[in-house]
PDB file of C-alpha atoms in Angstrom:
ATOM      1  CA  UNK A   1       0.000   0.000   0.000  1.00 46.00           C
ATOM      2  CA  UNK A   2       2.606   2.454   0.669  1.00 46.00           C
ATOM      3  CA  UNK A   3       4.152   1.785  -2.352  1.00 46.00           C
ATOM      4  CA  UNK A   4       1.369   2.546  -4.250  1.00 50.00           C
ATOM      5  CA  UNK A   5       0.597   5.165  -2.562  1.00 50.00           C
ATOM      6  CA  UNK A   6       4.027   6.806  -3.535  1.00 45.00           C
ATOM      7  CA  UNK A   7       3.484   5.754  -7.369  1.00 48.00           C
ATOM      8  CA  UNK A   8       0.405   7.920  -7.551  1.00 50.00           C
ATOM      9  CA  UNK A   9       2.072  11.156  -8.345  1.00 48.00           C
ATOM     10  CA  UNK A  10       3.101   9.150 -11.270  1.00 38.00           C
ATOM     11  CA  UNK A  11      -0.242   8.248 -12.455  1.00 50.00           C
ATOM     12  CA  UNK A  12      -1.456  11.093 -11.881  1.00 52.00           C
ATOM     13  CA  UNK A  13      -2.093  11.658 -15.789  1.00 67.00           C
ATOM     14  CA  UNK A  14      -4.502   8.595 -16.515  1.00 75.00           C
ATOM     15  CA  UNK A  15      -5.479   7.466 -12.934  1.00 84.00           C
ATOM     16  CA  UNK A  16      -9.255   9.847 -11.580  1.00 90.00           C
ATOM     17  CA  UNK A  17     -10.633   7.379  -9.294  1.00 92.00           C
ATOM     18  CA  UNK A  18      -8.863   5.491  -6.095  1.00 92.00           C
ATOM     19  CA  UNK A  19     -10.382   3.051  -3.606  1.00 94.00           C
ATOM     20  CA  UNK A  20      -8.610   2.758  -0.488  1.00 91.00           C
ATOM     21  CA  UNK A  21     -11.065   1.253   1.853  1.00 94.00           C
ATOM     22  CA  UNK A  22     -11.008  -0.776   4.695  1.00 95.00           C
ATOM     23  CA  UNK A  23      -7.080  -0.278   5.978  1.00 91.00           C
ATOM     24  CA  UNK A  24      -5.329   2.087   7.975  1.00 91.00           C
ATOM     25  CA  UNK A  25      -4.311   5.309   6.588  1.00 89.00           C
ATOM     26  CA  UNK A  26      -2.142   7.008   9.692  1.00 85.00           C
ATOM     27  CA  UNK A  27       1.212   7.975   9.631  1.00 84.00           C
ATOM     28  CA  UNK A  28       3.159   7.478   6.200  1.00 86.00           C
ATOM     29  CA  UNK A  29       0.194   6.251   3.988  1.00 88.00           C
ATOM     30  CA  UNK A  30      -1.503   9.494   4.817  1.00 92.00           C
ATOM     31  CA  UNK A  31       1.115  11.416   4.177  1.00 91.00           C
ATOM     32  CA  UNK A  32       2.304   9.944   0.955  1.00 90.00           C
ATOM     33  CA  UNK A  33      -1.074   9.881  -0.197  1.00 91.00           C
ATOM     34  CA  UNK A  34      -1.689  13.961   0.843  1.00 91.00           C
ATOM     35  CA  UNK A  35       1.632  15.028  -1.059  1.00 90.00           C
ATOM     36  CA  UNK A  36       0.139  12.778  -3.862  1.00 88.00           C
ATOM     37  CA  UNK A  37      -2.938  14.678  -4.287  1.00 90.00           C
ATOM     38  CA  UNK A  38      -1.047  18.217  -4.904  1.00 87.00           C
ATOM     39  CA  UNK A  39      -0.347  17.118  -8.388  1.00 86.00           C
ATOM     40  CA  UNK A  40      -2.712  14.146  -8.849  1.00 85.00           C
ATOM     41  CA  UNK A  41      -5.821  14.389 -10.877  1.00 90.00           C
ATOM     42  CA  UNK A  42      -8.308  12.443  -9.510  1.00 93.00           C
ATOM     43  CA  UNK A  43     -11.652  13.126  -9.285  1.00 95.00           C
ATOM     44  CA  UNK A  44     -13.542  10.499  -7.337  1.00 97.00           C
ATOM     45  CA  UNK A  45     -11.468   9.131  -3.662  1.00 97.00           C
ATOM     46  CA  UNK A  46     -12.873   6.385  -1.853  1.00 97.00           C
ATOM     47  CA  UNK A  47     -11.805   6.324   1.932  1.00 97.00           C
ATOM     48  CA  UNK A  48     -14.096   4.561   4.062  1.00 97.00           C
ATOM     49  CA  UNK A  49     -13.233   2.810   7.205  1.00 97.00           C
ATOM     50  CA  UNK A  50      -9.405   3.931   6.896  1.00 96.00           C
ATOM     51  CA  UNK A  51      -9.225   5.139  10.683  1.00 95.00           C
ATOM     52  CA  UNK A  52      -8.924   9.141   9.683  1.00 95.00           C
ATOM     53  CA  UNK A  53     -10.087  10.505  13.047  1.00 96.00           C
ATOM     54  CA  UNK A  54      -7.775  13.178  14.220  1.00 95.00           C
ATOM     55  CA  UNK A  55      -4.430  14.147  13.194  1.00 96.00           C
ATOM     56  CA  UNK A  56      -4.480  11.689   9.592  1.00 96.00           C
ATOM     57  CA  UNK A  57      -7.726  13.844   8.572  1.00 97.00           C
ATOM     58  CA  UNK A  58      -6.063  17.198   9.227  1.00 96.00           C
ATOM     59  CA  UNK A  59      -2.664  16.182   7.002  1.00 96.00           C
ATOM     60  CA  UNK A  60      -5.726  14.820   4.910  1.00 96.00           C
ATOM     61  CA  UNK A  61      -7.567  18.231   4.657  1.00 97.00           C
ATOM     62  CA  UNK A  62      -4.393  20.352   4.601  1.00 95.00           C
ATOM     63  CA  UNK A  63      -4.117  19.180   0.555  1.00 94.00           C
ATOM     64  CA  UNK A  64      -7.259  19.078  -0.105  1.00 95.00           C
ATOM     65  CA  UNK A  65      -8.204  22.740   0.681  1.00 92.00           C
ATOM     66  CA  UNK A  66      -5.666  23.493  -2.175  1.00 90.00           C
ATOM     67  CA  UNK A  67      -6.571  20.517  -4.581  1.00 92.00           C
ATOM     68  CA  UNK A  68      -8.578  21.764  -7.344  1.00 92.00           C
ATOM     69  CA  UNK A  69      -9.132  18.611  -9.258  1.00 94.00           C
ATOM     70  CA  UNK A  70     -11.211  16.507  -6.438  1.00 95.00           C
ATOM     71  CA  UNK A  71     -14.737  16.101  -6.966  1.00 96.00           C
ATOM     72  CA  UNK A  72     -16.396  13.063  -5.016  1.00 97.00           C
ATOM     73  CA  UNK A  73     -14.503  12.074  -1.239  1.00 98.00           C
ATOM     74  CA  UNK A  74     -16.479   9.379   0.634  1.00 98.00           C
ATOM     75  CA  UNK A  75     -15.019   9.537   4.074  1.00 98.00           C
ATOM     76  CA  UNK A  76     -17.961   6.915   5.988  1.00 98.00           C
ATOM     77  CA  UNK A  77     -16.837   4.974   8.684  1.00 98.00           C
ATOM     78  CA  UNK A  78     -14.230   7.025   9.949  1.00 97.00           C
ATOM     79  CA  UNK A  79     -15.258   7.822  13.896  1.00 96.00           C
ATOM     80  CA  UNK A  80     -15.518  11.150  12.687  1.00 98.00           C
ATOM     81  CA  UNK A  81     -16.010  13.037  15.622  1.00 97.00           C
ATOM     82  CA  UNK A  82     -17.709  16.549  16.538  1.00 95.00           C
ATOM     83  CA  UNK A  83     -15.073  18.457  17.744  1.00 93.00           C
ATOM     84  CA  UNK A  84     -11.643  18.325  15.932  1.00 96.00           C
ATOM     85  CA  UNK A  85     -13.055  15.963  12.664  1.00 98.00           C
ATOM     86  CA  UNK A  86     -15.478  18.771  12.480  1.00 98.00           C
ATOM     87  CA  UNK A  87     -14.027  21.360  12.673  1.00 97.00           C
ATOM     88  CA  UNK A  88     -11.000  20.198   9.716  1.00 98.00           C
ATOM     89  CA  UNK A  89     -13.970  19.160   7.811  1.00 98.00           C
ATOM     90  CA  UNK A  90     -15.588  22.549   7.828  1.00 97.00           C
ATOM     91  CA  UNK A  91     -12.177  24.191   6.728  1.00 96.00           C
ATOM     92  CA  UNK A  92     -12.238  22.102   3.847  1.00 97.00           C
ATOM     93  CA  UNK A  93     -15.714  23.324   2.863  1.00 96.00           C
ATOM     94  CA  UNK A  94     -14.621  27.065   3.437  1.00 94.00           C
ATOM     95  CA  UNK A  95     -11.253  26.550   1.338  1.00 93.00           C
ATOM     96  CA  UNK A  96     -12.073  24.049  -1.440  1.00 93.00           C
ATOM     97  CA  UNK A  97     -14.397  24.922  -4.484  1.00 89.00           C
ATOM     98  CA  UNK A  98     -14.207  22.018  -6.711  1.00 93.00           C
ATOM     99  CA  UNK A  99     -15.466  19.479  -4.436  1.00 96.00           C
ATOM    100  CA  UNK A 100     -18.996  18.328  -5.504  1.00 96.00           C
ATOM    101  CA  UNK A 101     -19.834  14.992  -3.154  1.00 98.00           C
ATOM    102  CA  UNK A 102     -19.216  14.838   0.266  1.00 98.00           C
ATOM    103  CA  UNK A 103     -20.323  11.496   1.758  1.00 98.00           C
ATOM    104  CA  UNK A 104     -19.510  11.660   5.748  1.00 98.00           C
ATOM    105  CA  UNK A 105     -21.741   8.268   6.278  1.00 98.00           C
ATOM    106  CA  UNK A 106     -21.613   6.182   9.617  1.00 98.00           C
ATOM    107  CA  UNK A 107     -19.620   8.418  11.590  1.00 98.00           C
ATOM    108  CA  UNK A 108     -20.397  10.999  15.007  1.00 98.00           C
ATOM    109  CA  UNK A 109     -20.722  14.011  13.572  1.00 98.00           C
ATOM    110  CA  UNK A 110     -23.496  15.321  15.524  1.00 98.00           C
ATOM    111  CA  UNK A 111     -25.090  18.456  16.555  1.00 98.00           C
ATOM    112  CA  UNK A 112     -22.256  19.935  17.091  1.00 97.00           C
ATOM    113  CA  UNK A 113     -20.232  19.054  14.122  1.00 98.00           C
ATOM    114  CA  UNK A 114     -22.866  19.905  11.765  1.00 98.00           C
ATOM    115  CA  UNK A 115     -22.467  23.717  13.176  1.00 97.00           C
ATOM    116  CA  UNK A 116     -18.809  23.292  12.158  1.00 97.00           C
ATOM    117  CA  UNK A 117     -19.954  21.765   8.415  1.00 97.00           C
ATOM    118  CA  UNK A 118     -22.269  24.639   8.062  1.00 96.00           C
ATOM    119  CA  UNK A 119     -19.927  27.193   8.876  1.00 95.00           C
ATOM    120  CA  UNK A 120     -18.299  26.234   5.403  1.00 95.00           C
ATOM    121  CA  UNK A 121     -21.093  25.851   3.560  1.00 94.00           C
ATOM    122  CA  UNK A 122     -21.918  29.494   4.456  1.00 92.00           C
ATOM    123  CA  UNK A 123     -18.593  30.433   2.353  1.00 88.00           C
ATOM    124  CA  UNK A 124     -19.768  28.867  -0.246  1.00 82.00           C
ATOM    125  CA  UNK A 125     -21.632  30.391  -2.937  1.00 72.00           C
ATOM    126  CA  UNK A 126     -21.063  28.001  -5.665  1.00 77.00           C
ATOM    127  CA  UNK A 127     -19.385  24.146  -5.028  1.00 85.00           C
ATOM    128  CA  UNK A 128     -20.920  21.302  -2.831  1.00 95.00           C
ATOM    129  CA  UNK A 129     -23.742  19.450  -4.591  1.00 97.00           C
ATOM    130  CA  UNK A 130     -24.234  16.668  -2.459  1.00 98.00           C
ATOM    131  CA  UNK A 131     -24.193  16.348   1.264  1.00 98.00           C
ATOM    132  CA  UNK A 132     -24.640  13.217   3.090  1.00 98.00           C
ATOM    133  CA  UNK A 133     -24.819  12.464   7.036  1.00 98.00           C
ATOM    134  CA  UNK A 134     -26.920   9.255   7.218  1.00 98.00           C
ATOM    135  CA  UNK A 135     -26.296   7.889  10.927  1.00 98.00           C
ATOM    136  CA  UNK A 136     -24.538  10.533  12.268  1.00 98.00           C
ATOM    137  CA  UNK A 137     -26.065  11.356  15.720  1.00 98.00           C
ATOM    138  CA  UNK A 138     -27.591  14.303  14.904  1.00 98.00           C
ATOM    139  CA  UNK A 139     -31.005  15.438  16.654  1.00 98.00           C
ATOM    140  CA  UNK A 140     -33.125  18.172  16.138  1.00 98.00           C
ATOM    141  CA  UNK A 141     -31.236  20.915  17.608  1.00 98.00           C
ATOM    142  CA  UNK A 142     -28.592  20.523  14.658  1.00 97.00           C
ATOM    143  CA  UNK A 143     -31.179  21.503  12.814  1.00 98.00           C
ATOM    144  CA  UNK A 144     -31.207  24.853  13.246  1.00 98.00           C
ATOM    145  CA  UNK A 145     -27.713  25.160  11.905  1.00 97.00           C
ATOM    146  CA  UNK A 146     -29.135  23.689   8.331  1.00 97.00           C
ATOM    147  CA  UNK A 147     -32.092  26.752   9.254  1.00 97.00           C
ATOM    148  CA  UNK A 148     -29.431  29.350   8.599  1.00 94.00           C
ATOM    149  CA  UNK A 149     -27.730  28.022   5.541  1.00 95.00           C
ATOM    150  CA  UNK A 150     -30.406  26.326   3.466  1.00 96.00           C
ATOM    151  CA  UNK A 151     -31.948  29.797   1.822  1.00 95.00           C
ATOM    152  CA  UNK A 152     -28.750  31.083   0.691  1.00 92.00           C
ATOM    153  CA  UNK A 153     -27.521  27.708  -0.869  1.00 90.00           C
ATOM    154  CA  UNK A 154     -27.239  27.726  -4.884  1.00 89.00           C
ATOM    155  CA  UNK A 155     -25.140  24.496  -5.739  1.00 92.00           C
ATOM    156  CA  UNK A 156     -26.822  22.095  -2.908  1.00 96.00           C
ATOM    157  CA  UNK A 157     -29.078  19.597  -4.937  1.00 97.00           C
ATOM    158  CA  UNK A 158     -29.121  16.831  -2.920  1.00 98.00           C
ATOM    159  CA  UNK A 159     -29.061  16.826   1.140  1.00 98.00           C
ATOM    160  CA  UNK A 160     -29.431  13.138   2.836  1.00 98.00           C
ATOM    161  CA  UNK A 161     -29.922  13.522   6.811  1.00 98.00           C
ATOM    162  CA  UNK A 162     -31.027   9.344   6.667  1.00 98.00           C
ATOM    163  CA  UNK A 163     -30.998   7.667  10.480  1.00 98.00           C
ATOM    164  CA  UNK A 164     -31.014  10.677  12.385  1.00 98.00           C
ATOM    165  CA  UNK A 165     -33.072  11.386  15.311  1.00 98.00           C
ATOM    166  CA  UNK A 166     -34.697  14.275  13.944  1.00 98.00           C
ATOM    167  CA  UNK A 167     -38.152  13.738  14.929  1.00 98.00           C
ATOM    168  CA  UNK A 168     -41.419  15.740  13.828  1.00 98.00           C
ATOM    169  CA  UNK A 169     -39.577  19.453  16.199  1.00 98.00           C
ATOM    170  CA  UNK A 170     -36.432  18.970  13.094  1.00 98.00           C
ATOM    171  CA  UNK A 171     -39.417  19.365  10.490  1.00 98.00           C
ATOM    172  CA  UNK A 172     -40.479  21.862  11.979  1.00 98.00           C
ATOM    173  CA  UNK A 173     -37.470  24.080  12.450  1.00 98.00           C
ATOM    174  CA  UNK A 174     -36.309  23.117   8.671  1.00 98.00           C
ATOM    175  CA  UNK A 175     -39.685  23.875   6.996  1.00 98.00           C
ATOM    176  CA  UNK A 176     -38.879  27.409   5.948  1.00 98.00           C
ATOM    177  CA  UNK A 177     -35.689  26.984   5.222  1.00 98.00           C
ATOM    178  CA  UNK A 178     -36.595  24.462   2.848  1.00 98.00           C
ATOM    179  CA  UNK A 179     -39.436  26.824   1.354  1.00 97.00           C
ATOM    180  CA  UNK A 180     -36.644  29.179   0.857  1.00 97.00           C
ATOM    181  CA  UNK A 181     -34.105  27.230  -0.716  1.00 96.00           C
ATOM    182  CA  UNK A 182     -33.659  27.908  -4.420  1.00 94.00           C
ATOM    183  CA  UNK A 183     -31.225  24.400  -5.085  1.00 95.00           C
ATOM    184  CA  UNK A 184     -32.199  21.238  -3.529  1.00 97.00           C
ATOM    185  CA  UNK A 185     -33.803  17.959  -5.834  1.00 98.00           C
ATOM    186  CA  UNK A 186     -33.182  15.649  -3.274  1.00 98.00           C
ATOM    187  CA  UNK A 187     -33.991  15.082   0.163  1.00 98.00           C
ATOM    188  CA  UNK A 188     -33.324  12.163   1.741  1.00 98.00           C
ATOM    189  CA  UNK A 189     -35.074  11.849   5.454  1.00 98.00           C
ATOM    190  CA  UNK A 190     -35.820   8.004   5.856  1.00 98.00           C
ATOM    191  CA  UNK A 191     -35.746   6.872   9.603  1.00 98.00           C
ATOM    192  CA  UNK A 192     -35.693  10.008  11.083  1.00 98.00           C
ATOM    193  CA  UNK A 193     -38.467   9.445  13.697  1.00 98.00           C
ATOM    194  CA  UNK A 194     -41.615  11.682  12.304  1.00 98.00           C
ATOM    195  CA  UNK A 195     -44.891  10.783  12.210  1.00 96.00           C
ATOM    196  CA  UNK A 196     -47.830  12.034  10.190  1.00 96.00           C
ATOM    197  CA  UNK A 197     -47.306  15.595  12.193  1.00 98.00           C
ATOM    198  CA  UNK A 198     -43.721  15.621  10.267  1.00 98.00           C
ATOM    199  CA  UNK A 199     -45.499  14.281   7.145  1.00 98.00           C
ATOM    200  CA  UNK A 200     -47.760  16.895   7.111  1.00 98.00           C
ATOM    201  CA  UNK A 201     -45.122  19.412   7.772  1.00 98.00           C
ATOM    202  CA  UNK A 202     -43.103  18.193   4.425  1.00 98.00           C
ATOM    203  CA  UNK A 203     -46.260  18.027   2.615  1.00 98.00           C
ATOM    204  CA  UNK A 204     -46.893  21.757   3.009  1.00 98.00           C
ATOM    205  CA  UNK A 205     -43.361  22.470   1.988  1.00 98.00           C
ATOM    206  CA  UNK A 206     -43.765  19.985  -1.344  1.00 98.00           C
ATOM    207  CA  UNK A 207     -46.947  22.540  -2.048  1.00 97.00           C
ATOM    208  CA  UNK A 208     -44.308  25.237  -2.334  1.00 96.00           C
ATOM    209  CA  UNK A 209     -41.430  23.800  -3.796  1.00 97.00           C
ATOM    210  CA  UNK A 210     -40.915  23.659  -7.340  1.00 95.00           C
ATOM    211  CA  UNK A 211     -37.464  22.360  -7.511  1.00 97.00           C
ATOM    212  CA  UNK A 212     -37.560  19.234  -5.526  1.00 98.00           C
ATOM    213  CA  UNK A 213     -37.600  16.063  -7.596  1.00 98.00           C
ATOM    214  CA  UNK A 214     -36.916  13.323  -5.161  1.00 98.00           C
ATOM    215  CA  UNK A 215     -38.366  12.997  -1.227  1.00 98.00           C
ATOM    216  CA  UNK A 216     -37.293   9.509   0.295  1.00 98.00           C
ATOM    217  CA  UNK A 217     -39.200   9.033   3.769  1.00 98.00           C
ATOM    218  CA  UNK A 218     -39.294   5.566   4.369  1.00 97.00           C
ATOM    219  CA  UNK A 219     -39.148   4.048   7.474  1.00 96.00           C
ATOM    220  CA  UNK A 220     -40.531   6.599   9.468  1.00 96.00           C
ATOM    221  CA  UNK A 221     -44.462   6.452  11.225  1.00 94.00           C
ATOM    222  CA  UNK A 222     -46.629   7.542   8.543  1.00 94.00           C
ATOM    223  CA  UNK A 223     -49.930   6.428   8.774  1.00 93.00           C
ATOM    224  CA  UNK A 224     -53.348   7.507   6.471  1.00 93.00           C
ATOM    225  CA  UNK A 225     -52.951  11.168   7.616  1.00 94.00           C
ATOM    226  CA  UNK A 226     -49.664  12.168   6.144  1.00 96.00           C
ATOM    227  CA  UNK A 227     -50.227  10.014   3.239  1.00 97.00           C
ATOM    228  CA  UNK A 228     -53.521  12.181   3.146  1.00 97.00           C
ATOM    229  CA  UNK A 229     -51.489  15.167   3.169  1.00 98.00           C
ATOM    230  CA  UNK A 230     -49.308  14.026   0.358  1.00 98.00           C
ATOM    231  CA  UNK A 231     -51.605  13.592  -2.111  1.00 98.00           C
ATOM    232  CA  UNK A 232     -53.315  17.043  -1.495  1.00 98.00           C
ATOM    233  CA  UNK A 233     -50.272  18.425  -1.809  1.00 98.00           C
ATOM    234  CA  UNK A 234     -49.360  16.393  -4.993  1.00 98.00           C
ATOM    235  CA  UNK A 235     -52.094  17.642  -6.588  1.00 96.00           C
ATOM    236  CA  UNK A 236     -50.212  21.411  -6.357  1.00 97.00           C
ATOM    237  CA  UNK A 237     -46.914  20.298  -6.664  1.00 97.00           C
ATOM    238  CA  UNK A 238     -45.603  19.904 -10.150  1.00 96.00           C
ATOM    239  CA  UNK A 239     -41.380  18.698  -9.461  1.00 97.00           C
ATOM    240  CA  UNK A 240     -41.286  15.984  -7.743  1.00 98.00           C
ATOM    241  CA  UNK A 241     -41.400  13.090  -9.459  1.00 98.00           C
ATOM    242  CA  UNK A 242     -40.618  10.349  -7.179  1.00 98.00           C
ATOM    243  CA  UNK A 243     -41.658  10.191  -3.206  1.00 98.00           C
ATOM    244  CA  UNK A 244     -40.245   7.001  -1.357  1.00 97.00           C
ATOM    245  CA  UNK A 245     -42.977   5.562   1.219  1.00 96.00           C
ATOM    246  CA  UNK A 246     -43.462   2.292   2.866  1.00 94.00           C
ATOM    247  CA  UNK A 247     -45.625   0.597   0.223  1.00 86.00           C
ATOM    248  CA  UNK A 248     -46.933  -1.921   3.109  1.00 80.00           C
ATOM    249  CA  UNK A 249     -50.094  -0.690   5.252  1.00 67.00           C
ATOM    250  CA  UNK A 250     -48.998   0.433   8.870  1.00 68.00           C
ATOM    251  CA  UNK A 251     -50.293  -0.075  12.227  1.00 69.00           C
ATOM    252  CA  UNK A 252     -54.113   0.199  11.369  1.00 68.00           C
ATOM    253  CA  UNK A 253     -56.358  -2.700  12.156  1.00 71.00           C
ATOM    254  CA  UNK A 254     -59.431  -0.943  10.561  1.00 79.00           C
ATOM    255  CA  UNK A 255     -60.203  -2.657   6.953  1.00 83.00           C
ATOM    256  CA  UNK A 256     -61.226   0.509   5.696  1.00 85.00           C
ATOM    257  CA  UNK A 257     -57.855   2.743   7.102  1.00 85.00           C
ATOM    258  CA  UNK A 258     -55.888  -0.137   5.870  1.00 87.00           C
ATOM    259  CA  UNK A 259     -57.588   0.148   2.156  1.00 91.00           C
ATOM    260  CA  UNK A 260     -57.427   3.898   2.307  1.00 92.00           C
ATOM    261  CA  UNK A 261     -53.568   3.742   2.363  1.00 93.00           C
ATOM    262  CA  UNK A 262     -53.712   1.329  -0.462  1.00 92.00           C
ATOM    263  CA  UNK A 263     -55.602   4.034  -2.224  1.00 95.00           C
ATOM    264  CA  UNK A 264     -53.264   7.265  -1.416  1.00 95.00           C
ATOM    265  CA  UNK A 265     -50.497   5.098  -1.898  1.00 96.00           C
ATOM    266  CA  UNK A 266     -51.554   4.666  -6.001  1.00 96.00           C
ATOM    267  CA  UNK A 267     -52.916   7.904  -5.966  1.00 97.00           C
ATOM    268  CA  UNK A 268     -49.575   9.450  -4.732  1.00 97.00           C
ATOM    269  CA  UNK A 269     -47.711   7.073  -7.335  1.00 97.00           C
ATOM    270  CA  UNK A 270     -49.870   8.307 -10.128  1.00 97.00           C
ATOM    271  CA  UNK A 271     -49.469  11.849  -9.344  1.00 97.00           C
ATOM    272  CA  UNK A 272     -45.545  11.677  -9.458  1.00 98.00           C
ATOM    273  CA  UNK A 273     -45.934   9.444 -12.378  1.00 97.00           C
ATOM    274  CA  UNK A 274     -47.871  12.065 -13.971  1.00 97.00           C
ATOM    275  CA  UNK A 275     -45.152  14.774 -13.449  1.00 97.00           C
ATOM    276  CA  UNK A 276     -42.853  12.756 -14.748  1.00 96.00           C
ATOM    277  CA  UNK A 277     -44.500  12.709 -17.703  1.00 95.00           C
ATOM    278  CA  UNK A 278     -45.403  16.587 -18.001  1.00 93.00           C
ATOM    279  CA  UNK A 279     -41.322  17.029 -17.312  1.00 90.00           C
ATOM    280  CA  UNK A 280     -39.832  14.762 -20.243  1.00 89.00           C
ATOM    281  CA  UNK A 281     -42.438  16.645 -22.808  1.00 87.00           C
ATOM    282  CA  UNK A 282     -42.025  19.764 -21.433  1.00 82.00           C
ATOM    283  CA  UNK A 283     -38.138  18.866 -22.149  1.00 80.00           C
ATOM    284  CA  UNK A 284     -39.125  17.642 -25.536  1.00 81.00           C
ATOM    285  CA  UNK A 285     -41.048  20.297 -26.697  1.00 74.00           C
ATOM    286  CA  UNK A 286     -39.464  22.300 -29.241  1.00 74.00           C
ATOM    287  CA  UNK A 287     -38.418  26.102 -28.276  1.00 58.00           C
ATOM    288  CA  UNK A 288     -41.010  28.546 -30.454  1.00 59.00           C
ATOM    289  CA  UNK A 289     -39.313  31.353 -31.623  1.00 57.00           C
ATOM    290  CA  UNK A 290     -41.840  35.073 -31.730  1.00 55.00           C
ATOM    291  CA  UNK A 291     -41.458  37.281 -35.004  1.00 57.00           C
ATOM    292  CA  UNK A 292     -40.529  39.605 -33.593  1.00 57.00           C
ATOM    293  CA  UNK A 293     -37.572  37.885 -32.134  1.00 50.00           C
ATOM    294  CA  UNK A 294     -36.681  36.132 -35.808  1.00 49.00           C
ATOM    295  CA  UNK A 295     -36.294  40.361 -36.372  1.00 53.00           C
ATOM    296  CA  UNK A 296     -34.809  41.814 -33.367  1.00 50.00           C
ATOM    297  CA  UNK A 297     -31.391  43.296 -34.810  1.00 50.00           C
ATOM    298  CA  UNK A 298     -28.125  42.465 -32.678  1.00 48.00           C
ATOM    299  CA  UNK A 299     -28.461  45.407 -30.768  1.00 47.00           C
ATOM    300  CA  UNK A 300     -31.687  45.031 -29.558  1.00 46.00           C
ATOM    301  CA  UNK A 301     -31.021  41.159 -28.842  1.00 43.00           C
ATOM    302  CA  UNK A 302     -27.879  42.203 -26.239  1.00 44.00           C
ATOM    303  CA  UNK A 303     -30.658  44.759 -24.805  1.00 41.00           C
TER     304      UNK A 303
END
């Protein structure tokens, strides 16, 4: 490994991805590999469960805050922690501009840790696209951090907050931020502890939105009154084109309740089905030029 891990500078020409999973990554090997990635150009770097908590991640983040050719780190696994891991991780956000993915999976990030993260997205007008911290310990009282940085994002498209204990209070304190945002497609919330009150929350937000393309909130409690509230507010909403739900009936011994989620669960399908129709013609449909456009002189096009 260290070997190969010298050799990269070398390959730096033809070699854009690199898996280095599942070892250790302290001392030399994170070194070698950081001096690698001054002059290296990959663009996707795989480093999950390689025991970068603490002084490996900041040698880590030291070259990547100047890289420029990085666009995908996966860093799950890790024992990233709240405090130092945080912090580093927020530098990198603040300094680097050509990272697009940052997948921070299955590691301790927390309340606290997310302040750090969004700290860094706040310098950033244009860069991160994806953001994921499934299973990180975070409640709803990190929410308020994403409160703050959510309206002024413009590059964030997809945000996946998966296993967290945010309950229905973190839909709450994230539903006008979310109304504000101008960038997000995806949201992923599954197993995050809400119930139909959260459901209902998201569903009034999906009335709003006409960006979001893809809401994923399995696993959670939602019974016949936040499926309810979906399909009212599918019937407004024109993005999104595919909302994840538990396809089996929940928790209702009623024959009736138990057929009525059958029902909003087709009707909900059909609905997003029927967007995604109304997208790929709208996408299709040739651009109609005016006459008075086939006219305009060049001057009064540049006006």
């Amino acid at each position: 490994m260290k070997d190969y891990l010298v050799e990269l500078p070398l390959m730096s020409e033809c070699l854009r991805r690199l898996d280095a999973c599942n070892i250790s990554l302290q001392d030399y090997p994170v070194q070698a590999l950081s001096k690698a990635l001054h002059t290296s150009r990959l663009t996707v770097l795989h480093l999950e469960n390689t025991c970068l908590s603490g002084r490996p991640l900041f040698t880590l983040v030291g070259s990547l805050k100047k890289n420029t050719v990085l666009q995908e780190l996966y860093l799950c696994d890790n024992e990233l922690n709240s405090y130092q891991d945080s912090m580093q991780l927020g530098l990198l956000l603040k300094y680097n501009r050509t990272l697009q993915t940052l997948d921070l999976s299955n590691n301790t990030i927390s309340d606290s840790g997310l302040e750090e993260l969004c700290d860094g997205l706040r310098a950033q007008k244009y860069g991160l696209r994806a953001l994921v911290l499934c299973n990180n310990q975070i409640t709803h009282r990190g929410m308020t951090h994403l409160e703050s940085v959510l309206p002024m994002s413009r590059s964030l498209e997809m945000l996946d907050l998966g296993r967290n204990n945010l309950e229905n209070q973190g839909i709450h304190i994230l539903k006008e931020a979310l109304i504000s945002n101008r960038s997000l497609t995806q949201l992923i919330l599954a197993s995050v502890g809400i119930t139909c009150e959260g459901a209902v929350l998201l569903a009034e937000f999906l009335a709003e939105s006409r960006l979001l393309q893809t809401l994923d909130v399995r696993h959670n409690h939602v019974l016949t009154g936040g499926l309810m509230a979906f399909a009212l507010a599918l019937r407004i909403n024109r993005s999104l084109l595919q909302l994840e739900l538990d396809h089996n009936p929940k928790e209702e011994t009623d024959e009736f309740l138990m057929e009525t989620q059958r029902s909003l669960l087709s009707r909900i399908s059909d609905l997003c089905v029927a967007n995604s129709v109304a997208t790929s013609q709208a996408e299709l449909r040739p651009v109609t030029l005016s006459p008075a456009s086939l006219t305009a002189t060049p001057a009064q096009t540049a006006d």
